[in-house]
Amino acid sequence: MSTSRPLSPAKRWLGLVLIATAQFVVIMDTSIIGVALPDIQRALGFTPESLSWVFNAYVVAFGGLLLLGGRLSDAFGARKIFVLGWIVLIVGSIMAGAAGTVGVEIAGRAIQGAGSAMIAPAALTLLMMLFGGTSDLPKAFAVYGAAAPIGGTAGVFLGGVLTEYVSWPWVFYVTVPIALLVLAFTGTALPRTVRKASGSIDIGGAVTVTLGLAAVVYAVVNAPEIGWLTWSTLGMLAAGIVLLLIFFLIQARSRNPLLRLGLLRAPLLGAANIAQLMLGAAWVSMWFFLNLYLQQVLGASAFAAGAALLPMTGLVVLVMIALAPRLQERFGAKALIVSGLLLLAGGLAWLAFIRPDGTYVVDVLPASLLAALGMSLAFVPSLGTAINAAPPAETGVASGLVSTSYQIGSALGLAVLTAIVYGIAGHDSTTVELTQGYSAAFIGAAILALLGAIITAIAMRKPRASAFASEESVSA
């Protein structure tokens, strides 16, 4: 895939701003609804059990369609799919904001997730087109990676401000002006890509992997409410696994597969995706339960809880942009990924000592900063390693795969740990019981991060492999 002409340095950096904005919005749209959920429930008549699907519909559609988004990016051009994704996101945002019924609200959120599933892999492909092979690539990856925690924290604040001072539909409408602004500059700041002549799109593969991933995520996120051993949960899990097996059979036989199976044999790609899977499961779960501990146990308001996350967010941004690229140049990607996951595990284990009568300064701040340091060291090298391990023609698929790993890890990790929390604490709990449940969740997240470090150390066979140098191509 090629560009029509090289862009000036100024336009390249403007392009990076647009790409980082995409990452910001994709993550913001998962966190901005938290404060608004009670108002949405009252306005549309959600039951307590169904309310979680305002979040889950987005995550299921996003995670299930990311591979297809990456393949479409490779086949039709990253910029075209980037633009199409924003248009779909606008439609979903307007639908979710204007919804008058539960069904329309969930459909709008699913459409938002579908738009994000096109934006995310296309954005990473465009980043590689703008900065691949340049000395600025580590910095570009760092800016892109830092946009995620900023989006998560900004979502908490924006959700609270818009819900309190405007109305809950604006937690969805706020995406529209951002999308329009990005689209206004896309034509001049992002490279035009030429469609790859690669035959037809693997529709069968797209359908089976999307439905398979969606079924697995649906079963896991719904299990805490209906039970893990119910026929509904087990049947949905079985259906998801069967569909994923069918997907791999289709990929093995297809002339133009959605995911070329040979790509998965690249040790760097597999190890980096496992790291992203475990990072998503551990980090997002930590952020979620830490926010609940601050509000439900320590009694902080939504705004105070959001403010409490700012030091953690600031450290992530600082380390990703200023420190991690230098450390990676000196020690290599593997060392940073493994040490980052170990530090994340240490911070999570420290958080497990939270107390019902604890304080932010003693129980939360130091442990959360240690966890944030670990996350910021591991995220960018694992992301870059996964993308650079693929041949240039399959950058979109690799981007979709690594984004899928992170998002599916987030959804599954959060669902499993939520079940653990409420299995220990129950739904009508005292602060002591809630603290015990959150402590168990932090221990579980620490185990996930530790497993990620161990697997990465074993599977990443090039100890000093750089995520930003040219990796050995996977044979076609």
Tab-separated table of C-alpha atoms in Angstrom:
chain	number	residue	atom	x	y	z
A	1	MET	CA	0.000	0.000	0.000
A	2	SER	CA	1.463	3.377	-0.932
A	3	THR	CA	0.820	7.060	-0.475
A	4	SER	CA	0.194	9.540	-3.265
A	5	ARG	CA	3.015	11.867	-2.139
A	6	PRO	CA	5.116	12.466	0.976
A	7	LEU	CA	3.606	14.788	3.561
A	8	SER	CA	5.497	17.706	5.087
A	9	PRO	CA	6.752	17.334	8.681
A	10	ALA	CA	4.092	19.761	9.913
A	11	LYS	CA	1.326	17.727	8.265
A	12	ARG	CA	2.773	14.493	9.627
A	13	TRP	CA	2.529	15.807	13.181
A	14	LEU	CA	-0.982	17.113	12.516
A	15	GLY	CA	-1.780	13.624	11.247
A	16	LEU	CA	-0.471	12.205	14.523
A	17	VAL	CA	-2.801	14.550	16.426
A	18	LEU	CA	-5.745	13.144	14.432
A	19	ILE	CA	-4.608	9.560	15.051
A	20	ALA	CA	-4.118	10.196	18.787
A	21	THR	CA	-7.558	11.826	18.864
A	22	ALA	CA	-8.978	8.609	17.445
A	23	GLN	CA	-7.418	6.626	20.294
A	24	PHE	CA	-8.653	9.240	22.776
A	25	VAL	CA	-12.267	9.023	21.556
A	26	VAL	CA	-12.333	5.217	21.317
A	27	ILE	CA	-11.305	4.950	24.983
A	28	MET	CA	-13.364	7.948	26.119
A	29	ASP	CA	-16.525	6.364	24.754
A	30	THR	CA	-16.049	3.425	27.128
A	31	SER	CA	-15.644	5.557	30.272
A	32	ILE	CA	-17.839	8.594	29.655
A	33	ILE	CA	-21.099	6.743	30.326
A	34	GLY	CA	-20.276	5.661	33.893
A	35	VAL	CA	-21.646	8.679	35.745
A	36	ALA	CA	-24.632	8.927	33.363
A	37	LEU	CA	-25.858	5.347	33.834
A	38	PRO	CA	-28.373	6.083	36.628
A	39	ASP	CA	-29.964	8.861	34.534
A	40	ILE	CA	-30.055	6.604	31.465
A	41	GLN	CA	-31.696	3.865	33.526
A	42	ARG	CA	-34.435	6.201	34.770
A	43	ALA	CA	-35.040	7.809	31.376
A	44	LEU	CA	-35.234	4.639	29.269
A	45	GLY	CA	-36.448	2.031	31.763
A	46	PHE	CA	-33.418	-0.240	31.932
A	47	THR	CA	-33.519	-2.949	34.585
A	48	PRO	CA	-30.469	-3.191	36.875
A	49	GLU	CA	-29.441	-6.372	35.021
A	50	SER	CA	-29.767	-4.916	31.518
A	51	LEU	CA	-28.120	-1.568	32.310
A	52	SER	CA	-24.627	-3.030	31.914
A	53	TRP	CA	-25.341	-3.474	28.217
A	54	VAL	CA	-24.980	0.258	27.675
A	55	PHE	CA	-21.287	-0.547	28.204
A	56	ASN	CA	-21.206	-4.125	26.946
A	57	ALA	CA	-22.864	-3.466	23.573
A	58	TYR	CA	-20.014	-1.118	22.685
A	59	VAL	CA	-17.297	-3.507	23.872
A	60	VAL	CA	-18.798	-6.578	22.163
A	61	ALA	CA	-19.180	-4.813	18.799
A	62	PHE	CA	-15.769	-3.171	19.095
A	63	GLY	CA	-13.883	-6.327	20.027
A	64	GLY	CA	-15.789	-8.551	17.623
A	65	LEU	CA	-15.278	-6.358	14.549
A	66	LEU	CA	-11.666	-5.218	14.994
A	67	LEU	CA	-10.188	-7.954	12.789
A	68	LEU	CA	-12.631	-7.095	10.026
A	69	GLY	CA	-11.764	-3.424	10.436
A	70	GLY	CA	-8.081	-4.238	10.015
A	71	ARG	CA	-8.704	-6.360	6.921
A	72	LEU	CA	-10.864	-3.654	5.355
A	73	SER	CA	-8.087	-1.160	6.056
A	74	ASP	CA	-5.578	-3.328	4.187
A	75	ALA	CA	-7.933	-4.037	1.284
A	76	PHE	CA	-9.519	-0.637	0.648
A	77	GLY	CA	-7.039	1.811	2.130
A	78	ALA	CA	-6.535	2.917	5.713
A	79	ARG	CA	-7.672	6.506	5.175
A	80	LYS	CA	-10.954	5.464	3.544
A	81	ILE	CA	-11.780	3.086	6.405
A	82	PHE	CA	-10.677	5.698	8.940
A	83	VAL	CA	-13.167	8.165	7.439
A	84	LEU	CA	-15.920	5.544	7.178
A	85	GLY	CA	-15.377	4.584	10.816
A	86	TRP	CA	-15.879	8.162	11.977
A	87	ILE	CA	-19.083	8.444	9.935
A	88	VAL	CA	-20.421	5.234	11.495
A	89	LEU	CA	-19.405	6.500	14.941
A	90	ILE	CA	-21.329	9.739	14.349
A	91	VAL	CA	-24.451	7.774	13.381
A	92	GLY	CA	-24.190	5.568	16.469
A	93	SER	CA	-23.574	8.545	18.765
A	94	ILE	CA	-26.640	10.395	17.504
A	95	MET	CA	-28.764	7.253	17.791
A	96	ALA	CA	-27.587	6.548	21.344
A	97	GLY	CA	-28.184	10.146	22.422
A	98	ALA	CA	-31.626	10.379	20.841
A	99	ALA	CA	-32.773	6.922	21.970
A	100	GLY	CA	-36.185	6.665	23.544
A	101	THR	CA	-36.151	2.934	24.213
A	102	VAL	CA	-33.764	0.330	25.601
A	103	GLY	CA	-33.406	-1.408	22.225
A	104	VAL	CA	-32.471	1.761	20.334
A	105	GLU	CA	-29.957	2.722	23.015
A	106	ILE	CA	-28.197	-0.654	22.851
A	107	ALA	CA	-28.252	-0.571	19.025
A	108	GLY	CA	-26.719	2.897	19.042
A	109	ARG	CA	-23.935	1.769	21.343
A	110	ALA	CA	-23.257	-1.272	19.149
A	111	ILE	CA	-23.002	0.988	16.086
A	112	GLN	CA	-20.574	3.199	17.999
A	113	GLY	CA	-18.491	0.087	18.688
A	114	ALA	CA	-18.572	-0.885	15.006
A	115	GLY	CA	-17.312	2.566	14.026
A	116	SER	CA	-14.507	2.373	16.568
A	117	ALA	CA	-13.567	-1.078	15.237
A	118	MET	CA	-12.849	0.523	11.856
A	119	ILE	CA	-11.119	3.598	13.278
A	120	ALA	CA	-8.655	1.852	15.625
A	121	PRO	CA	-6.768	-0.455	13.204
A	122	ALA	CA	-6.874	2.128	10.407
A	123	ALA	CA	-5.369	4.727	12.758
A	124	LEU	CA	-2.456	2.447	13.648
A	125	THR	CA	-1.840	1.669	9.964
A	126	LEU	CA	-1.817	5.386	9.172
A	127	LEU	CA	0.619	5.986	12.024
A	128	MET	CA	2.995	3.431	10.524
A	129	MET	CA	2.630	5.043	7.080
A	130	LEU	CA	3.475	8.462	8.481
A	131	PHE	CA	6.351	7.516	10.777
A	132	GLY	CA	7.498	3.999	9.811
A	133	GLY	CA	11.235	3.857	9.239
A	134	THR	CA	11.832	7.263	10.826
A	135	SER	CA	13.545	8.209	14.056
A	136	ASP	CA	10.272	9.787	15.197
A	137	LEU	CA	8.399	6.469	15.322
A	138	PRO	CA	8.995	5.810	19.055
A	139	LYS	CA	7.725	9.283	19.905
A	140	ALA	CA	4.682	8.806	17.653
A	141	PHE	CA	3.821	5.501	19.335
A	142	ALA	CA	4.269	7.137	22.742
A	143	VAL	CA	1.849	9.968	21.898
A	144	TYR	CA	-0.657	7.447	20.543
A	145	GLY	CA	-0.338	5.250	23.631
A	146	ALA	CA	-0.668	8.185	26.030
A	147	ALA	CA	-3.974	9.172	24.424
A	148	ALA	CA	-5.641	6.090	25.967
A	149	PRO	CA	-5.309	6.968	29.683
A	150	ILE	CA	-6.068	10.610	28.907
A	151	GLY	CA	-9.271	9.482	27.168
A	152	GLY	CA	-10.240	7.279	30.097
A	153	THR	CA	-9.787	10.041	32.663
A	154	ALA	CA	-11.356	12.721	30.460
A	155	GLY	CA	-14.382	10.472	29.999
A	156	VAL	CA	-15.014	10.395	33.743
A	157	PHE	CA	-14.871	14.196	33.988
A	158	LEU	CA	-16.849	14.899	30.837
A	159	GLY	CA	-19.492	12.358	31.777
A	160	GLY	CA	-19.986	14.002	35.154
A	161	VAL	CA	-20.026	17.562	33.817
A	162	LEU	CA	-22.390	16.814	30.935
A	163	THR	CA	-24.765	14.716	33.014
A	164	GLU	CA	-24.971	17.254	35.841
A	165	TYR	CA	-25.031	20.515	33.897
A	166	VAL	CA	-26.562	19.572	30.526
A	167	SER	CA	-28.242	16.144	30.185
A	168	TRP	CA	-27.257	12.510	29.744
A	169	PRO	CA	-27.672	12.389	25.911
A	170	TRP	CA	-24.682	14.700	25.639
A	171	VAL	CA	-22.314	11.985	26.818
A	172	PHE	CA	-22.993	10.546	23.345
A	173	TYR	CA	-23.452	13.773	21.375
A	174	VAL	CA	-20.054	15.121	22.505
A	175	THR	CA	-18.379	12.669	20.122
A	176	VAL	CA	-20.018	14.288	17.083
A	177	PRO	CA	-18.147	17.648	17.034
A	178	ILE	CA	-14.850	15.869	17.715
A	179	ALA	CA	-15.523	13.514	14.798
A	180	LEU	CA	-16.416	16.363	12.463
A	181	LEU	CA	-13.230	18.220	13.407
A	182	VAL	CA	-11.099	15.147	12.690
A	183	LEU	CA	-12.825	14.592	9.345
A	184	ALA	CA	-12.238	18.240	8.382
A	185	PHE	CA	-8.457	17.761	8.561
A	186	THR	CA	-8.172	14.140	7.426
A	187	GLY	CA	-7.876	14.977	3.713
A	188	THR	CA	-4.819	17.175	4.173
A	189	ALA	CA	-3.044	15.632	7.156
A	190	LEU	CA	-3.330	11.874	6.539
A	191	PRO	CA	-1.779	10.000	3.611
A	192	ARG	CA	-3.982	8.831	0.780
A	193	THR	CA	-3.746	5.077	0.358
A	194	VAL	CA	-4.192	2.989	-2.746
A	195	ARG	CA	-6.515	0.000	-2.678
A	196	LYS	CA	-4.648	-3.265	-2.535
A	197	ALA	CA	-5.541	-5.721	-5.283
A	198	SER	CA	-5.977	-8.738	-3.062
A	199	GLY	CA	-9.199	-10.361	-4.183
A	200	SER	CA	-12.465	-10.539	-2.308
A	201	ILE	CA	-13.035	-9.945	1.387
A	202	ASP	CA	-13.359	-13.100	3.472
A	203	ILE	CA	-17.011	-12.616	4.413
A	204	GLY	CA	-17.323	-16.081	5.982
A	205	GLY	CA	-14.310	-15.462	8.176
A	206	ALA	CA	-15.556	-12.006	9.152
A	207	VAL	CA	-18.967	-13.336	10.167
A	208	THR	CA	-17.664	-16.319	12.156
A	209	VAL	CA	-14.938	-14.448	14.049
A	210	THR	CA	-17.259	-11.551	14.866
A	211	LEU	CA	-20.079	-13.802	16.071
A	212	GLY	CA	-17.624	-16.095	17.876
A	213	LEU	CA	-15.900	-13.299	19.769
A	214	ALA	CA	-19.235	-11.625	20.479
A	215	ALA	CA	-20.692	-14.885	21.848
A	216	VAL	CA	-17.720	-15.490	24.160
A	217	VAL	CA	-17.727	-11.909	25.433
A	218	TYR	CA	-21.525	-11.964	25.817
A	219	ALA	CA	-21.381	-15.176	27.842
A	220	VAL	CA	-18.646	-13.924	30.161
A	221	VAL	CA	-20.030	-10.430	30.776
A	222	ASN	CA	-23.541	-11.832	31.359
A	223	ALA	CA	-22.443	-14.737	33.569
A	224	PRO	CA	-22.157	-12.737	36.821
A	225	GLU	CA	-25.880	-11.946	36.582
A	226	ILE	CA	-27.294	-15.304	35.433
A	227	GLY	CA	-24.671	-17.735	36.740
A	228	TRP	CA	-21.553	-19.349	35.269
A	229	LEU	CA	-22.965	-22.875	35.173
A	230	THR	CA	-26.366	-22.081	33.666
A	231	TRP	CA	-27.318	-23.590	30.321
A	232	SER	CA	-27.465	-20.116	28.833
A	233	THR	CA	-23.886	-19.264	29.786
A	234	LEU	CA	-22.414	-22.663	28.889
A	235	GLY	CA	-24.361	-22.815	25.616
A	236	MET	CA	-23.223	-19.357	24.562
A	237	LEU	CA	-19.599	-20.150	25.449
A	238	ALA	CA	-19.784	-23.402	23.473
A	239	ALA	CA	-21.323	-21.622	20.490
A	240	GLY	CA	-18.591	-18.977	20.590
A	241	ILE	CA	-15.806	-21.566	20.725
A	242	VAL	CA	-17.334	-23.565	17.854
A	243	LEU	CA	-17.639	-20.420	15.735
A	244	LEU	CA	-14.005	-19.506	16.428
A	245	LEU	CA	-12.899	-23.021	15.438
A	246	ILE	CA	-14.887	-22.670	12.217
A	247	PHE	CA	-13.179	-19.314	11.662
A	248	PHE	CA	-9.729	-20.915	11.866
A	249	LEU	CA	-10.812	-23.689	9.477
A	250	ILE	CA	-12.000	-21.064	6.991
A	251	GLN	CA	-8.716	-19.173	7.331
A	252	ALA	CA	-6.710	-22.326	6.663
A	253	ARG	CA	-8.598	-22.982	3.411
A	254	SER	CA	-9.272	-19.483	2.103
A	255	ARG	CA	-7.222	-17.961	-0.728
A	256	ASN	CA	-7.779	-14.473	0.731
A	257	PRO	CA	-8.184	-15.051	4.472
A	258	LEU	CA	-9.180	-12.388	6.939
A	259	LEU	CA	-6.225	-13.470	9.100
A	260	ARG	CA	-3.416	-15.383	7.447
A	261	LEU	CA	-2.608	-18.139	9.935
A	262	GLY	CA	1.087	-17.973	9.085
A	263	LEU	CA	1.080	-14.538	10.660
A	264	LEU	CA	0.324	-16.094	14.049
A	265	ARG	CA	3.512	-18.160	13.915
A	266	ALA	CA	5.663	-15.062	14.287
A	267	PRO	CA	6.919	-15.332	17.899
A	268	LEU	CA	7.132	-11.573	18.358
A	269	LEU	CA	3.551	-11.074	17.179
A	270	GLY	CA	2.150	-13.786	19.422
A	271	ALA	CA	4.067	-12.655	22.498
A	272	ALA	CA	3.129	-8.997	21.980
A	273	ASN	CA	-0.549	-9.875	21.595
A	274	ILE	CA	-0.478	-11.905	24.810
A	275	ALA	CA	1.123	-8.938	26.553
A	276	GLN	CA	-1.630	-6.643	25.264
A	277	LEU	CA	-4.313	-9.165	26.270
A	278	MET	CA	-3.017	-9.312	29.840
A	279	LEU	CA	-2.422	-5.564	29.981
A	280	GLY	CA	-6.031	-4.926	29.010
A	281	ALA	CA	-7.347	-7.441	31.534
A	282	ALA	CA	-5.222	-6.126	34.418
A	283	TRP	CA	-5.099	-2.381	33.749
A	284	VAL	CA	-8.749	-1.744	32.822
A	285	SER	CA	-9.941	-3.875	35.739
A	286	MET	CA	-7.677	-1.960	38.118
A	287	TRP	CA	-8.962	1.397	36.863
A	288	PHE	CA	-12.594	0.232	37.138
A	289	PHE	CA	-12.413	-1.181	40.679
A	290	LEU	CA	-10.169	1.587	41.960
A	291	ASN	CA	-12.793	4.098	40.876
A	292	LEU	CA	-15.488	2.077	42.695
A	293	TYR	CA	-13.373	1.799	45.848
A	294	LEU	CA	-12.853	5.561	45.912
A	295	GLN	CA	-16.574	6.262	45.536
A	296	GLN	CA	-18.306	3.384	47.314
A	297	VAL	CA	-15.877	2.791	50.179
A	298	LEU	CA	-13.979	6.049	50.708
A	299	GLY	CA	-17.053	8.133	49.841
A	300	ALA	CA	-15.498	10.274	47.104
A	301	SER	CA	-17.750	12.004	44.586
A	302	ALA	CA	-17.448	11.172	40.887
A	303	PHE	CA	-15.412	14.321	40.351
A	304	ALA	CA	-13.140	13.640	43.315
A	305	ALA	CA	-12.599	10.072	42.103
A	306	GLY	CA	-11.726	11.370	38.665
A	307	ALA	CA	-9.291	13.856	40.196
A	308	ALA	CA	-7.724	11.028	42.192
A	309	LEU	CA	-6.868	9.302	38.901
A	310	LEU	CA	-5.065	12.356	37.495
A	311	PRO	CA	-1.638	11.663	39.073
A	312	MET	CA	-1.738	8.154	37.642
A	313	THR	CA	-2.739	9.474	34.215
A	314	GLY	CA	-0.088	12.182	34.320
A	315	LEU	CA	2.631	9.652	35.145
A	316	VAL	CA	1.537	7.384	32.278
A	317	VAL	CA	1.707	10.268	29.796
A	318	LEU	CA	5.087	11.453	31.091
A	319	VAL	CA	6.706	8.012	31.063
A	320	MET	CA	5.266	6.986	27.681
A	321	ILE	CA	6.470	10.135	25.941
A	322	ALA	CA	9.672	11.079	27.750
A	323	LEU	CA	11.123	7.940	29.338
A	324	ALA	CA	9.926	4.702	27.712
A	325	PRO	CA	11.391	5.345	24.216
A	326	ARG	CA	14.849	6.013	25.721
A	327	LEU	CA	14.686	2.945	27.934
A	328	GLN	CA	13.593	0.807	25.015
A	329	GLU	CA	16.448	2.036	22.864
A	330	ARG	CA	18.878	1.021	25.577
A	331	PHE	CA	17.360	-2.212	26.887
A	332	GLY	CA	15.059	-3.454	24.097
A	333	ALA	CA	11.322	-4.073	23.855
A	334	LYS	CA	11.289	-7.412	25.656
A	335	ALA	CA	12.940	-6.022	28.776
A	336	LEU	CA	10.433	-3.162	28.974
A	337	ILE	CA	7.379	-5.349	28.400
A	338	VAL	CA	8.381	-7.916	31.013
A	339	SER	CA	9.510	-5.371	33.611
A	340	GLY	CA	6.425	-3.235	32.962
A	341	LEU	CA	4.070	-6.163	33.536
A	342	LEU	CA	5.967	-7.111	36.701
A	343	LEU	CA	5.676	-3.545	38.034
A	344	LEU	CA	1.979	-3.530	37.165
A	345	ALA	CA	1.552	-6.800	39.054
A	346	GLY	CA	3.418	-5.306	42.033
A	347	GLY	CA	1.203	-2.217	42.084
A	348	LEU	CA	-1.931	-4.342	41.923
A	349	ALA	CA	-0.706	-6.604	44.733
A	350	TRP	CA	-0.055	-3.478	46.805
A	351	LEU	CA	-3.594	-2.245	46.117
A	352	ALA	CA	-4.927	-5.512	47.533
A	353	PHE	CA	-4.066	-4.131	51.005
A	354	ILE	CA	-6.773	-1.435	50.771
A	355	ARG	CA	-8.781	-0.849	53.985
A	356	PRO	CA	-12.441	0.037	54.597
A	357	ASP	CA	-11.284	3.089	56.581
A	358	GLY	CA	-8.318	3.787	54.322
A	359	THR	CA	-7.122	7.054	52.842
A	360	TYR	CA	-6.252	8.069	49.315
A	361	VAL	CA	-2.679	9.081	50.177
A	362	VAL	CA	-1.836	5.830	51.968
A	363	ASP	CA	-4.012	3.155	50.328
A	364	VAL	CA	-4.327	4.346	46.733
A	365	LEU	CA	-1.768	6.883	45.525
A	366	PRO	CA	1.593	5.058	45.862
A	367	ALA	CA	0.311	1.687	44.647
A	368	SER	CA	-1.569	3.225	41.716
A	369	LEU	CA	1.539	5.154	40.642
A	370	LEU	CA	3.605	1.947	40.683
A	371	ALA	CA	0.951	0.212	38.558
A	372	ALA	CA	0.815	3.187	36.187
A	373	LEU	CA	4.588	3.097	35.786
A	374	GLY	CA	4.403	-0.572	34.826
A	375	MET	CA	1.591	-0.053	32.347
A	376	SER	CA	3.333	2.871	30.665
A	377	LEU	CA	6.557	0.871	30.223
A	378	ALA	CA	4.836	-2.203	28.731
A	379	PHE	CA	2.095	-0.722	26.540
A	380	VAL	CA	3.979	1.054	23.757
A	381	PRO	CA	6.717	-1.605	23.186
A	382	SER	CA	4.148	-4.416	23.014
A	383	LEU	CA	1.958	-2.421	20.635
A	384	GLY	CA	4.845	-1.526	18.371
A	385	THR	CA	6.259	-5.053	18.410
A	386	ALA	CA	2.933	-6.553	17.329
A	387	ILE	CA	2.527	-4.173	14.394
A	388	ASN	CA	6.137	-4.326	13.185
A	389	ALA	CA	6.180	-8.129	13.317
A	390	ALA	CA	3.773	-8.215	10.351
A	391	PRO	CA	4.670	-7.609	6.702
A	392	PRO	CA	3.755	-4.095	5.471
A	393	ALA	CA	0.801	-5.414	3.449
A	394	GLU	CA	-0.752	-6.858	6.613
A	395	THR	CA	-0.254	-3.928	8.973
A	396	GLY	CA	-4.005	-3.347	9.174
A	397	VAL	CA	-4.697	-6.946	10.166
A	398	ALA	CA	-1.899	-6.845	12.749
A	399	SER	CA	-3.316	-3.571	14.105
A	400	GLY	CA	-6.781	-5.100	14.324
A	401	LEU	CA	-5.396	-8.215	16.002
A	402	VAL	CA	-3.461	-6.354	18.704
A	403	SER	CA	-6.391	-3.995	19.325
A	404	THR	CA	-8.664	-7.026	19.588
A	405	SER	CA	-6.320	-8.595	22.127
A	406	TYR	CA	-6.395	-5.506	24.340
A	407	GLN	CA	-10.164	-4.934	24.083
A	408	ILE	CA	-11.148	-8.590	24.527
A	409	GLY	CA	-8.720	-8.850	27.442
A	410	SER	CA	-10.362	-5.786	28.983
A	411	ALA	CA	-13.883	-7.155	28.576
A	412	LEU	CA	-13.151	-10.690	29.731
A	413	GLY	CA	-10.854	-9.670	32.586
A	414	LEU	CA	-13.359	-7.153	33.915
A	415	ALA	CA	-16.232	-9.633	33.650
A	416	VAL	CA	-14.393	-12.412	35.481
A	417	LEU	CA	-13.104	-10.115	38.215
A	418	THR	CA	-16.547	-8.541	38.620
A	419	ALA	CA	-17.921	-12.018	39.270
A	420	ILE	CA	-15.230	-12.534	41.897
A	421	VAL	CA	-15.999	-9.197	43.592
A	422	TYR	CA	-19.736	-9.779	43.920
A	423	GLY	CA	-19.268	-13.453	44.694
A	424	ILE	CA	-17.362	-12.328	47.791
A	425	ALA	CA	-19.208	-9.125	48.629
A	426	GLY	CA	-22.715	-9.668	47.267
A	427	HIS	CA	-24.760	-6.883	45.671
A	428	ASP	CA	-26.048	-5.252	48.886
A	429	SER	CA	-22.756	-5.003	50.690
A	430	THR	CA	-21.153	-3.142	53.559
A	431	THR	CA	-17.964	-1.193	52.978
A	432	VAL	CA	-16.029	-3.991	54.673
A	433	GLU	CA	-17.439	-6.610	52.275
A	434	LEU	CA	-16.894	-4.373	49.262
A	435	THR	CA	-13.293	-3.791	50.292
A	436	GLN	CA	-12.763	-7.547	50.548
A	437	GLY	CA	-14.225	-8.003	47.074
A	438	TYR	CA	-12.116	-5.233	45.522
A	439	SER	CA	-9.022	-6.585	47.246
A	440	ALA	CA	-9.662	-9.989	45.665
A	441	ALA	CA	-10.115	-8.313	42.266
A	442	PHE	CA	-6.741	-6.567	42.592
A	443	ILE	CA	-5.103	-9.887	43.472
A	444	GLY	CA	-6.716	-11.491	40.421
A	445	ALA	CA	-5.538	-8.643	38.178
A	446	ALA	CA	-2.027	-8.944	39.630
A	447	ILE	CA	-1.977	-12.649	38.733
A	448	LEU	CA	-3.005	-11.807	35.160
A	449	ALA	CA	-0.208	-9.251	34.825
A	450	LEU	CA	2.304	-11.706	36.288
A	451	LEU	CA	1.211	-14.403	33.837
A	452	GLY	CA	1.637	-11.910	31.015
A	453	ALA	CA	5.209	-11.195	32.137
A	454	ILE	CA	6.094	-14.884	32.367
A	455	ILE	CA	4.603	-15.782	28.979
A	456	THR	CA	6.245	-12.780	27.301
A	457	ALA	CA	9.636	-13.648	28.780
A	458	ILE	CA	9.365	-17.176	27.399
A	459	ALA	CA	7.668	-16.501	24.061
A	460	MET	CA	9.550	-13.402	22.881
A	461	ARG	CA	12.619	-15.175	21.628
A	462	LYS	CA	14.621	-12.091	20.656
A	463	PRO	CA	15.655	-10.594	23.991
A	464	ARG	CA	16.610	-7.232	22.537
A	465	ALA	CA	14.020	-7.073	19.771
A	466	SER	CA	12.990	-3.474	19.119
A	467	ALA	CA	9.407	-2.626	18.429
A	468	PHE	CA	10.541	0.217	16.220
A	469	ALA	CA	13.211	-1.438	14.142
A	470	SER	CA	12.390	-3.513	11.103
A	471	GLU	CA	11.512	-7.000	12.219
A	472	GLU	CA	11.975	-10.131	10.174
A	473	SER	CA	9.058	-10.489	7.815
A	474	VAL	CA	6.693	-13.390	8.246
A	475	SER	CA	6.825	-15.572	5.182
A	476	ALA	CA	3.808	-15.287	2.908
